[in-house]
Amino acid sequence: MLATPQPRLAVLLARFGALTTATVIIGVLTLAATALASAASGLALDGGNLAAATLSIIPLGLLMAALGYLFSGWLRTAADTGLLSFLLVIWFFITFIGPGLNWPDTTLRLSAFYYYGTPLLHGLPTGDTLGVLAVAVSALALASARFVRKDIGR
């Protein structure tokens, strides 16, 4: 069974499924640890907003993973990792430095963190979260098409 050839699309999607499972587990564990820590310290947090804040980071993680899969269709591992790291730094810079420099809203929207919002204070931004998921699914679909075309077995 292990020596039989596997279609690239199946391998790619199975690995993304495993990554998604791990990301969700980490998100749930983070939610549990945060809820326990806030209860132990006597800090009263809204449970719904706490869940929104910890679990809505999952779509951002899946977006980064999908972009990594997409970039790896064209780039070597070191360049792919470097580009993803650079993208994260740029997003953080835009999100945390841009407002202080009075950058226009259109520039701030270039960061994926813009769409995360402040769910601990204001709840889940449903539309923005679905938008991030849509971009992640699109990136994964493009990555899948790239890997299928590169498949030597076809």
CSV table of N, CA and C in Angstrom, one decimal:
chain,number,residue,atom,x,y,z
A,1,MET,N,0.8,-1.2,0.0
A,1,MET,CA,0.0,0.0,0.0
A,1,MET,C,0.9,1.3,0.0
A,2,LEU,N,1.9,1.3,0.8
A,2,LEU,CA,2.8,2.5,0.9
A,2,LEU,C,3.6,2.7,-0.3
A,3,ALA,N,3.9,1.6,-1.1
A,3,ALA,CA,4.7,1.8,-2.3
A,3,ALA,C,3.9,2.1,-3.5
A,4,THR,N,2.6,2.2,-3.4
A,4,THR,CA,1.8,2.5,-4.6
A,4,THR,C,1.8,4.0,-4.9
A,5,PRO,N,1.8,4.3,-6.1
A,5,PRO,CA,1.7,5.8,-6.4
A,5,PRO,C,0.4,6.4,-6.0
A,6,GLN,N,0.5,7.6,-5.5
A,6,GLN,CA,-0.6,8.4,-5.0
A,6,GLN,C,-0.8,9.6,-5.8
A,7,PRO,N,-2.0,9.9,-6.2
A,7,PRO,CA,-2.2,11.2,-6.9
A,7,PRO,C,-1.8,12.4,-6.1
A,8,ARG,N,-1.2,13.3,-6.8
A,8,ARG,CA,-0.7,14.5,-6.0
A,8,ARG,C,-1.8,15.3,-5.3
A,9,LEU,N,-2.9,15.4,-6.0
A,9,LEU,CA,-4.0,16.1,-5.4
A,9,LEU,C,-4.5,15.5,-4.1
A,10,ALA,N,-4.5,14.2,-4.1
A,10,ALA,CA,-5.0,13.5,-2.9
A,10,ALA,C,-3.9,13.7,-1.8
A,11,VAL,N,-2.7,13.6,-2.1
A,11,VAL,CA,-1.6,13.9,-1.1
A,11,VAL,C,-1.7,15.3,-0.6
A,12,LEU,N,-1.8,16.3,-1.5
A,12,LEU,CA,-1.9,17.7,-1.1
A,12,LEU,C,-3.1,17.9,-0.1
A,13,LEU,N,-4.2,17.4,-0.5
A,13,LEU,CA,-5.4,17.7,0.3
A,13,LEU,C,-5.4,16.9,1.6
A,14,ALA,N,-4.8,15.7,1.6
A,14,ALA,CA,-4.7,15.0,2.8
A,14,ALA,C,-3.8,15.7,3.8
A,15,ARG,N,-2.7,16.2,3.3
A,15,ARG,CA,-1.8,17.0,4.2
A,15,ARG,C,-2.4,18.3,4.7
A,16,PHE,N,-3.1,19.0,3.8
A,16,PHE,CA,-3.8,20.2,4.2
A,16,PHE,C,-4.9,19.8,5.3
A,17,GLY,N,-5.6,18.7,5.1
A,17,GLY,CA,-6.6,18.3,6.1
A,17,GLY,C,-5.9,18.0,7.4
A,18,ALA,N,-4.7,17.4,7.4
A,18,ALA,CA,-4.0,17.1,8.7
A,18,ALA,C,-3.6,18.4,9.3
A,19,LEU,N,-3.1,19.4,8.5
A,19,LEU,CA,-2.7,20.7,9.0
A,19,LEU,C,-3.9,21.4,9.6
A,20,THR,N,-5.1,21.3,8.9
A,20,THR,CA,-6.3,21.9,9.4
A,20,THR,C,-6.7,21.3,10.7
A,21,THR,N,-6.6,20.0,10.8
A,21,THR,CA,-7.0,19.3,12.1
A,21,THR,C,-6.1,19.8,13.2
A,22,ALA,N,-4.8,19.9,13.0
A,22,ALA,CA,-3.8,20.3,14.0
A,22,ALA,C,-4.1,21.8,14.4
A,23,THR,N,-4.4,22.6,13.4
A,23,THR,CA,-4.7,24.0,13.7
A,23,THR,C,-5.9,24.2,14.6
A,24,VAL,N,-7.0,23.4,14.3
A,24,VAL,CA,-8.2,23.5,15.1
A,24,VAL,C,-7.9,23.0,16.5
A,25,ILE,N,-7.2,21.9,16.6
A,25,ILE,CA,-6.9,21.4,17.9
A,25,ILE,C,-6.1,22.4,18.8
A,26,ILE,N,-5.1,23.0,18.1
A,26,ILE,CA,-4.3,24.1,18.8
A,26,ILE,C,-5.2,25.2,19.2
A,27,GLY,N,-6.1,25.6,18.3
A,27,GLY,CA,-7.1,26.7,18.7
A,27,GLY,C,-8.0,26.4,19.8
A,28,VAL,N,-8.5,25.1,19.9
A,28,VAL,CA,-9.3,24.7,21.0
A,28,VAL,C,-8.5,24.6,22.3
A,29,LEU,N,-7.3,24.1,22.2
A,29,LEU,CA,-6.5,24.0,23.4
A,29,LEU,C,-6.1,25.4,23.9
A,30,THR,N,-5.9,26.3,23.0
A,30,THR,CA,-5.6,27.7,23.4
A,30,THR,C,-6.8,28.4,24.0
A,31,LEU,N,-8.0,28.1,23.5
A,31,LEU,CA,-9.2,28.6,24.1
A,31,LEU,C,-9.4,28.1,25.5
A,32,ALA,N,-9.2,26.8,25.7
A,32,ALA,CA,-9.3,26.2,27.0
A,32,ALA,C,-8.3,26.7,28.0
A,33,ALA,N,-7.0,26.9,27.6
A,33,ALA,CA,-6.0,27.4,28.5
A,33,ALA,C,-6.3,28.9,28.8
A,34,THR,N,-6.8,29.6,27.9
A,34,THR,CA,-7.1,31.0,28.1
A,34,THR,C,-8.3,31.2,29.1
A,35,ALA,N,-9.3,30.3,28.9
A,35,ALA,CA,-10.4,30.4,29.8
A,35,ALA,C,-10.0,30.0,31.2
A,36,LEU,N,-9.2,28.9,31.3
A,36,LEU,CA,-8.8,28.5,32.7
A,36,LEU,C,-7.9,29.6,33.3
A,37,ALA,N,-7.0,30.2,32.6
A,37,ALA,CA,-6.1,31.2,33.1
A,37,ALA,C,-6.9,32.5,33.5
A,38,SER,N,-7.9,32.9,32.7
A,38,SER,CA,-8.7,34.0,33.1
A,38,SER,C,-9.6,33.7,34.3
A,39,ALA,N,-10.1,32.5,34.4
A,39,ALA,CA,-10.9,32.1,35.6
A,39,ALA,C,-10.0,32.1,36.8
A,40,ALA,N,-8.8,31.5,36.7
A,40,ALA,CA,-7.9,31.4,37.8
A,40,ALA,C,-7.4,32.7,38.4
A,41,SER,N,-7.3,33.7,37.5
A,41,SER,CA,-6.8,35.0,37.9
A,41,SER,C,-8.0,35.9,38.3
A,42,GLY,N,-9.2,35.5,38.1
A,42,GLY,CA,-10.4,36.3,38.5
A,42,GLY,C,-10.8,37.3,37.4
A,43,LEU,N,-10.2,37.2,36.2
A,43,LEU,CA,-10.5,38.1,35.2
A,43,LEU,C,-11.8,37.7,34.5
A,44,ALA,N,-12.8,38.5,34.5
A,44,ALA,CA,-14.1,38.2,33.9
A,44,ALA,C,-14.0,38.5,32.4
A,45,LEU,N,-14.2,37.5,31.5
A,45,LEU,CA,-14.2,37.7,30.1
A,45,LEU,C,-15.5,37.2,29.6
A,46,ASP,N,-16.0,37.8,28.6
A,46,ASP,CA,-17.2,37.3,27.9
A,46,ASP,C,-16.8,36.0,27.1
A,47,GLY,N,-17.5,34.9,27.5
A,47,GLY,CA,-17.2,33.6,26.9
A,47,GLY,C,-17.3,33.6,25.4
A,48,GLY,N,-18.3,34.2,24.8
A,48,GLY,CA,-18.5,34.2,23.4
A,48,GLY,C,-17.4,35.0,22.7
A,49,ASN,N,-17.0,36.1,23.2
A,49,ASN,CA,-15.9,36.9,22.7
A,49,ASN,C,-14.6,36.3,22.8
A,50,LEU,N,-14.4,35.6,23.9
A,50,LEU,CA,-13.1,34.8,24.1
A,50,LEU,C,-13.0,33.7,23.1
A,51,ALA,N,-14.1,33.0,22.9
A,51,ALA,CA,-14.1,31.9,21.8
A,51,ALA,C,-13.9,32.5,20.5
A,52,ALA,N,-14.5,33.7,20.2
A,52,ALA,CA,-14.3,34.3,18.9
A,52,ALA,C,-12.9,34.8,18.7
A,53,ALA,N,-12.3,35.3,19.8
A,53,ALA,CA,-10.9,35.8,19.7
A,53,ALA,C,-9.9,34.7,19.4
A,54,THR,N,-10.1,33.5,20.1
A,54,THR,CA,-9.1,32.5,20.0
A,54,THR,C,-9.4,31.6,18.8
A,55,LEU,N,-10.6,31.3,18.5
A,55,LEU,CA,-10.9,30.4,17.3
A,55,LEU,C,-10.9,31.1,16.0
A,56,SER,N,-11.1,32.5,16.0
A,56,SER,CA,-11.0,33.2,14.7
A,56,SER,C,-9.6,33.4,14.1
A,57,ILE,N,-8.6,32.9,14.9
A,57,ILE,CA,-7.3,33.0,14.4
A,57,ILE,C,-7.0,31.7,13.5
A,58,ILE,N,-7.9,30.7,13.6
A,58,ILE,CA,-7.8,29.5,12.8
A,58,ILE,C,-7.8,29.9,11.3
A,59,PRO,N,-8.8,30.7,10.8
A,59,PRO,CA,-8.8,31.0,9.4
A,59,PRO,C,-7.5,31.7,8.9
A,60,LEU,N,-6.9,32.6,9.8
A,60,LEU,CA,-5.6,33.2,9.4
A,60,LEU,C,-4.5,32.2,9.3
A,61,GLY,N,-4.5,31.2,10.2
A,61,GLY,CA,-3.5,30.1,10.1
A,61,GLY,C,-3.7,29.3,8.8
A,62,LEU,N,-4.9,29.0,8.4
A,62,LEU,CA,-5.2,28.3,7.2
A,62,LEU,C,-4.9,29.1,6.0
A,63,LEU,N,-5.1,30.4,6.1
A,63,LEU,CA,-4.7,31.3,5.0
A,63,LEU,C,-3.2,31.2,4.8
A,64,MET,N,-2.4,31.3,5.8
A,64,MET,CA,-0.9,31.2,5.7
A,64,MET,C,-0.5,29.9,5.1
A,65,ALA,N,-1.2,28.8,5.6
A,65,ALA,CA,-0.8,27.5,5.1
A,65,ALA,C,-1.2,27.4,3.6
A,66,ALA,N,-2.3,27.9,3.2
A,66,ALA,CA,-2.7,27.8,1.8
A,66,ALA,C,-1.8,28.6,0.9
A,67,LEU,N,-1.4,29.8,1.4
A,67,LEU,CA,-0.4,30.6,0.7
A,67,LEU,C,0.9,29.9,0.6
A,68,GLY,N,1.3,29.2,1.6
A,68,GLY,CA,2.6,28.4,1.6
A,68,GLY,C,2.5,27.3,0.6
A,69,TYR,N,1.4,26.6,0.5
A,69,TYR,CA,1.2,25.6,-0.5
A,69,TYR,C,1.2,26.2,-1.9
A,70,LEU,N,0.6,27.4,-2.1
A,70,LEU,CA,0.6,28.1,-3.4
A,70,LEU,C,2.0,28.5,-3.8
A,71,PHE,N,2.7,29.1,-2.9
A,71,PHE,CA,4.0,29.6,-3.2
A,71,PHE,C,5.0,28.4,-3.5
A,72,SER,N,4.8,27.3,-2.8
A,72,SER,CA,5.7,26.2,-3.0
A,72,SER,C,5.6,25.5,-4.4
A,73,GLY,N,4.5,25.9,-5.1
A,73,GLY,CA,4.4,25.4,-6.5
A,73,GLY,C,5.4,26.0,-7.4
A,74,TRP,N,5.9,27.1,-7.0
A,74,TRP,CA,6.8,27.8,-7.9
A,74,TRP,C,8.2,28.1,-7.2
A,75,LEU,N,8.3,28.1,-5.9
A,75,LEU,CA,9.5,28.5,-5.3
A,75,LEU,C,10.2,27.3,-4.5
A,76,ARG,N,11.4,27.5,-4.3
A,76,ARG,CA,12.1,26.5,-3.4
A,76,ARG,C,11.7,26.7,-2.0
A,77,THR,N,12.0,25.8,-1.1
A,77,THR,CA,11.6,25.8,0.3
A,77,THR,C,12.1,27.1,1.0
A,78,ALA,N,13.4,27.4,0.8
A,78,ALA,CA,13.9,28.6,1.5
A,78,ALA,C,13.2,29.9,1.0
A,79,ALA,N,13.0,30.0,-0.3
A,79,ALA,CA,12.4,31.2,-0.8
A,79,ALA,C,10.9,31.2,-0.3
A,80,ASP,N,10.2,30.1,-0.3
A,80,ASP,CA,8.9,30.0,0.1
A,80,ASP,C,8.7,30.5,1.6
A,81,THR,N,9.6,29.9,2.4
A,81,THR,CA,9.6,30.3,3.9
A,81,THR,C,9.9,31.7,4.1
A,82,GLY,N,10.9,32.2,3.3
A,82,GLY,CA,11.3,33.6,3.4
A,82,GLY,C,10.2,34.5,3.0
A,83,LEU,N,9.5,34.2,1.9
A,83,LEU,CA,8.4,35.0,1.4
A,83,LEU,C,7.2,35.1,2.4
A,84,LEU,N,6.9,33.9,3.0
A,84,LEU,CA,5.8,33.9,4.0
A,84,LEU,C,6.2,34.7,5.2
A,85,SER,N,7.4,34.5,5.7
A,85,SER,CA,7.9,35.3,6.8
A,85,SER,C,7.8,36.8,6.5
A,86,PHE,N,8.3,37.2,5.4
A,86,PHE,CA,8.3,38.6,5.0
A,86,PHE,C,6.8,39.1,4.9
A,87,LEU,N,5.9,38.3,4.4
A,87,LEU,CA,4.5,38.7,4.3
A,87,LEU,C,3.9,38.9,5.7
A,88,LEU,N,4.3,38.0,6.6
A,88,LEU,CA,3.8,38.2,8.0
A,88,LEU,C,4.3,39.5,8.6
A,89,VAL,N,5.6,39.8,8.4
A,89,VAL,CA,6.2,41.0,8.9
A,89,VAL,C,5.5,42.3,8.3
A,90,ILE,N,5.3,42.2,7.0
A,90,ILE,CA,4.6,43.3,6.3
A,90,ILE,C,3.2,43.5,6.9
A,91,TRP,N,2.5,42.4,7.1
A,91,TRP,CA,1.1,42.5,7.6
A,91,TRP,C,1.1,43.1,9.0
A,92,PHE,N,2.1,42.7,9.9
A,92,PHE,CA,2.2,43.2,11.2
A,92,PHE,C,2.5,44.7,11.1
A,93,PHE,N,3.5,45.1,10.3
A,93,PHE,CA,3.8,46.5,10.1
A,93,PHE,C,2.6,47.3,9.7
A,94,ILE,N,1.9,46.8,8.7
A,94,ILE,CA,0.7,47.6,8.3
A,94,ILE,C,-0.3,47.7,9.4
A,95,THR,N,-0.5,46.6,10.1
A,95,THR,CA,-1.6,46.6,11.1
A,95,THR,C,-1.2,47.5,12.3
A,96,PHE,N,0.0,47.4,12.8
A,96,PHE,CA,0.4,48.1,14.1
A,96,PHE,C,1.1,49.4,13.9
A,97,ILE,N,1.7,49.6,12.8
A,97,ILE,CA,2.4,50.9,12.5
A,97,ILE,C,1.6,51.8,11.6
A,98,GLY,N,0.9,51.2,10.7
A,98,GLY,CA,0.1,52.0,9.7
A,98,GLY,C,-0.9,53.0,10.3
A,99,PRO,N,-1.7,52.6,11.3
A,99,PRO,CA,-2.7,53.5,11.9
A,99,PRO,C,-2.0,54.7,12.6
A,100,GLY,N,-0.8,54.5,13.2
A,100,GLY,CA,-0.1,55.6,13.8
A,100,GLY,C,0.5,56.5,12.8
A,101,LEU,N,0.7,56.0,11.6
A,101,LEU,CA,1.2,56.9,10.6
A,101,LEU,C,0.1,57.5,9.7
A,102,ASN,N,-1.1,57.3,10.2
A,102,ASN,CA,-2.3,57.8,9.5
A,102,ASN,C,-2.4,57.3,8.0
A,103,TRP,N,-2.1,56.0,7.8
A,103,TRP,CA,-2.2,55.5,6.5
A,103,TRP,C,-3.7,55.3,6.1
A,104,PRO,N,-4.0,55.4,4.8
A,104,PRO,CA,-5.4,55.3,4.4
A,104,PRO,C,-5.9,53.9,4.7
A,105,ASP,N,-7.2,53.8,4.8
A,105,ASP,CA,-7.9,52.6,5.1
A,105,ASP,C,-7.6,51.5,4.0
A,106,THR,N,-7.5,52.0,2.7
A,106,THR,CA,-7.2,51.0,1.7
A,106,THR,C,-5.8,50.3,1.9
A,107,THR,N,-4.9,51.0,2.4
A,107,THR,CA,-3.6,50.4,2.7
A,107,THR,C,-3.7,49.5,3.9
A,108,LEU,N,-4.4,49.8,4.9
A,108,LEU,CA,-4.6,49.0,6.1
A,108,LEU,C,-5.3,47.7,5.7
A,109,ARG,N,-6.2,47.7,4.7
A,109,ARG,CA,-6.9,46.5,4.2
A,109,ARG,C,-6.0,45.5,3.5
A,110,LEU,N,-4.7,45.9,3.2
A,110,LEU,CA,-3.8,44.9,2.6
A,110,LEU,C,-3.3,43.9,3.6
A,111,SER,N,-3.5,44.1,4.8
A,111,SER,CA,-3.1,43.2,5.9
A,111,SER,C,-4.2,42.2,6.2
A,112,ALA,N,-3.9,40.9,6.3
A,112,ALA,CA,-4.9,39.9,6.7
A,112,ALA,C,-5.3,40.2,8.1
A,113,PHE,N,-4.4,40.7,9.0
A,113,PHE,CA,-4.8,41.0,10.4
A,113,PHE,C,-5.9,42.1,10.5
A,114,TYR,N,-6.0,42.9,9.5
A,114,TYR,CA,-7.1,43.9,9.5
A,114,TYR,C,-8.4,43.2,9.6
A,115,TYR,N,-8.6,42.1,9.0
A,115,TYR,CA,-9.8,41.4,8.9
A,115,TYR,C,-10.1,40.5,10.2
A,116,TYR,N,-9.1,40.4,11.0
A,116,TYR,CA,-9.2,39.7,12.3
A,116,TYR,C,-10.0,40.6,13.2
A,117,GLY,N,-9.8,41.9,13.2
A,117,GLY,CA,-10.5,42.8,14.0
A,117,GLY,C,-10.1,42.7,15.5
A,118,THR,N,-11.0,43.0,16.4
A,118,THR,CA,-10.9,42.9,17.8
A,118,THR,C,-12.0,42.1,18.4
A,119,PRO,N,-12.0,40.8,18.1
A,119,PRO,CA,-13.1,39.9,18.6
A,119,PRO,C,-13.3,39.8,20.1
A,120,LEU,N,-12.2,40.0,20.8
A,120,LEU,CA,-12.3,39.9,22.3
A,120,LEU,C,-13.2,41.1,22.8
A,121,LEU,N,-13.2,42.2,22.1
A,121,LEU,CA,-14.0,43.3,22.5
A,121,LEU,C,-15.3,43.4,21.8
A,122,HIS,N,-15.3,43.1,20.5
A,122,HIS,CA,-16.5,43.3,19.7
A,122,HIS,C,-17.1,42.1,19.1
A,123,GLY,N,-16.6,40.9,19.4
A,123,GLY,CA,-17.2,39.7,18.8
A,123,GLY,C,-16.6,39.4,17.5
A,124,LEU,N,-17.1,38.3,16.9
A,124,LEU,CA,-16.6,37.7,15.7
A,124,LEU,C,-17.0,38.6,14.5
A,125,PRO,N,-16.1,39.1,13.7
A,125,PRO,CA,-16.5,39.8,12.4
A,125,PRO,C,-16.8,38.7,11.4
A,126,THR,N,-18.0,38.3,11.3
A,126,THR,CA,-18.4,37.1,10.5
A,126,THR,C,-18.0,37.3,9.0
A,127,GLY,N,-18.4,38.4,8.4
A,127,GLY,CA,-18.1,38.7,7.0
A,127,GLY,C,-16.6,38.7,6.7
A,128,ASP,N,-15.8,39.3,7.6
A,128,ASP,CA,-14.4,39.4,7.3
A,128,ASP,C,-13.8,38.0,7.5
A,129,THR,N,-14.3,37.2,8.5
A,129,THR,CA,-13.7,35.9,8.7
A,129,THR,C,-14.1,35.0,7.5
A,130,LEU,N,-15.3,35.1,7.0
A,130,LEU,CA,-15.6,34.3,5.8
A,130,LEU,C,-14.8,34.8,4.6
A,131,GLY,N,-14.5,36.0,4.5
A,131,GLY,CA,-13.7,36.5,3.4
A,131,GLY,C,-12.3,36.0,3.5
A,132,VAL,N,-11.7,35.9,4.7
A,132,VAL,CA,-10.4,35.3,4.8
A,132,VAL,C,-10.4,33.8,4.5
A,133,LEU,N,-11.5,33.1,4.9
A,133,LEU,CA,-11.6,31.7,4.5
A,133,LEU,C,-11.7,31.6,3.0
A,134,ALA,N,-12.5,32.5,2.3
A,134,ALA,CA,-12.6,32.4,0.9
A,134,ALA,C,-11.3,32.6,0.2
A,135,VAL,N,-10.5,33.5,0.7
A,135,VAL,CA,-9.1,33.7,0.1
A,135,VAL,C,-8.3,32.5,0.3
A,136,ALA,N,-8.4,31.9,1.5
A,136,ALA,CA,-7.6,30.6,1.8
A,136,ALA,C,-8.0,29.5,0.8
A,137,VAL,N,-9.3,29.3,0.6
A,137,VAL,CA,-9.8,28.3,-0.3
A,137,VAL,C,-9.4,28.5,-1.7
A,138,SER,N,-9.4,29.8,-2.1
A,138,SER,CA,-8.9,30.1,-3.5
A,138,SER,C,-7.5,29.8,-3.6
A,139,ALA,N,-6.7,30.2,-2.6
A,139,ALA,CA,-5.2,29.9,-2.7
A,139,ALA,C,-5.0,28.4,-2.7
A,140,LEU,N,-5.7,27.6,-1.9
A,140,LEU,CA,-5.6,26.2,-1.9
A,140,LEU,C,-6.0,25.6,-3.3
A,141,ALA,N,-7.1,26.1,-3.9
A,141,ALA,CA,-7.5,25.7,-5.2
A,141,ALA,C,-6.4,25.9,-6.2
A,142,LEU,N,-5.8,27.1,-6.2
A,142,LEU,CA,-4.8,27.4,-7.2
A,142,LEU,C,-3.5,26.6,-6.9
A,143,ALA,N,-3.2,26.3,-5.7
A,143,ALA,CA,-2.1,25.5,-5.3
A,143,ALA,C,-2.4,24.0,-5.8
A,144,SER,N,-3.6,23.6,-5.6
A,144,SER,CA,-3.9,22.2,-6.1
A,144,SER,C,-3.8,22.1,-7.6
A,145,ALA,N,-4.3,23.1,-8.3
A,145,ALA,CA,-4.2,23.1,-9.8
A,145,ALA,C,-2.7,23.1,-10.2
A,146,ARG,N,-1.9,23.8,-9.5
A,146,ARG,CA,-0.5,23.9,-9.8
A,146,ARG,C,0.2,22.5,-9.6
A,147,PHE,N,-0.1,21.9,-8.5
A,147,PHE,CA,0.5,20.6,-8.2
A,147,PHE,C,-0.1,19.5,-9.1
A,148,VAL,N,-1.3,19.6,-9.5
A,148,VAL,CA,-1.8,18.6,-10.5
A,148,VAL,C,-1.2,18.7,-11.8
A,149,ARG,N,-1.0,19.9,-12.3
A,149,ARG,CA,-0.3,20.1,-13.6
A,149,ARG,C,1.2,19.7,-13.5
A,150,LYS,N,1.8,19.8,-12.4
A,150,LYS,CA,3.2,19.4,-12.3
A,150,LYS,C,3.4,17.8,-12.1
A,151,ASP,N,2.2,17.1,-12.0
A,151,ASP,CA,2.3,15.7,-11.7
A,151,ASP,C,2.9,14.9,-12.9
A,152,ILE,N,4.0,14.3,-12.7
A,152,ILE,CA,4.7,13.6,-13.7
A,152,ILE,C,3.9,12.3,-14.1
A,153,GLY,N,3.2,11.7,-13.2
A,153,GLY,CA,2.5,10.5,-13.5
A,153,GLY,C,1.3,10.7,-14.4
A,154,ARG,N,0.9,11.8,-14.8
A,154,ARG,CA,-0.2,12.1,-15.7
A,154,ARG,C,0.2,12.3,-17.1
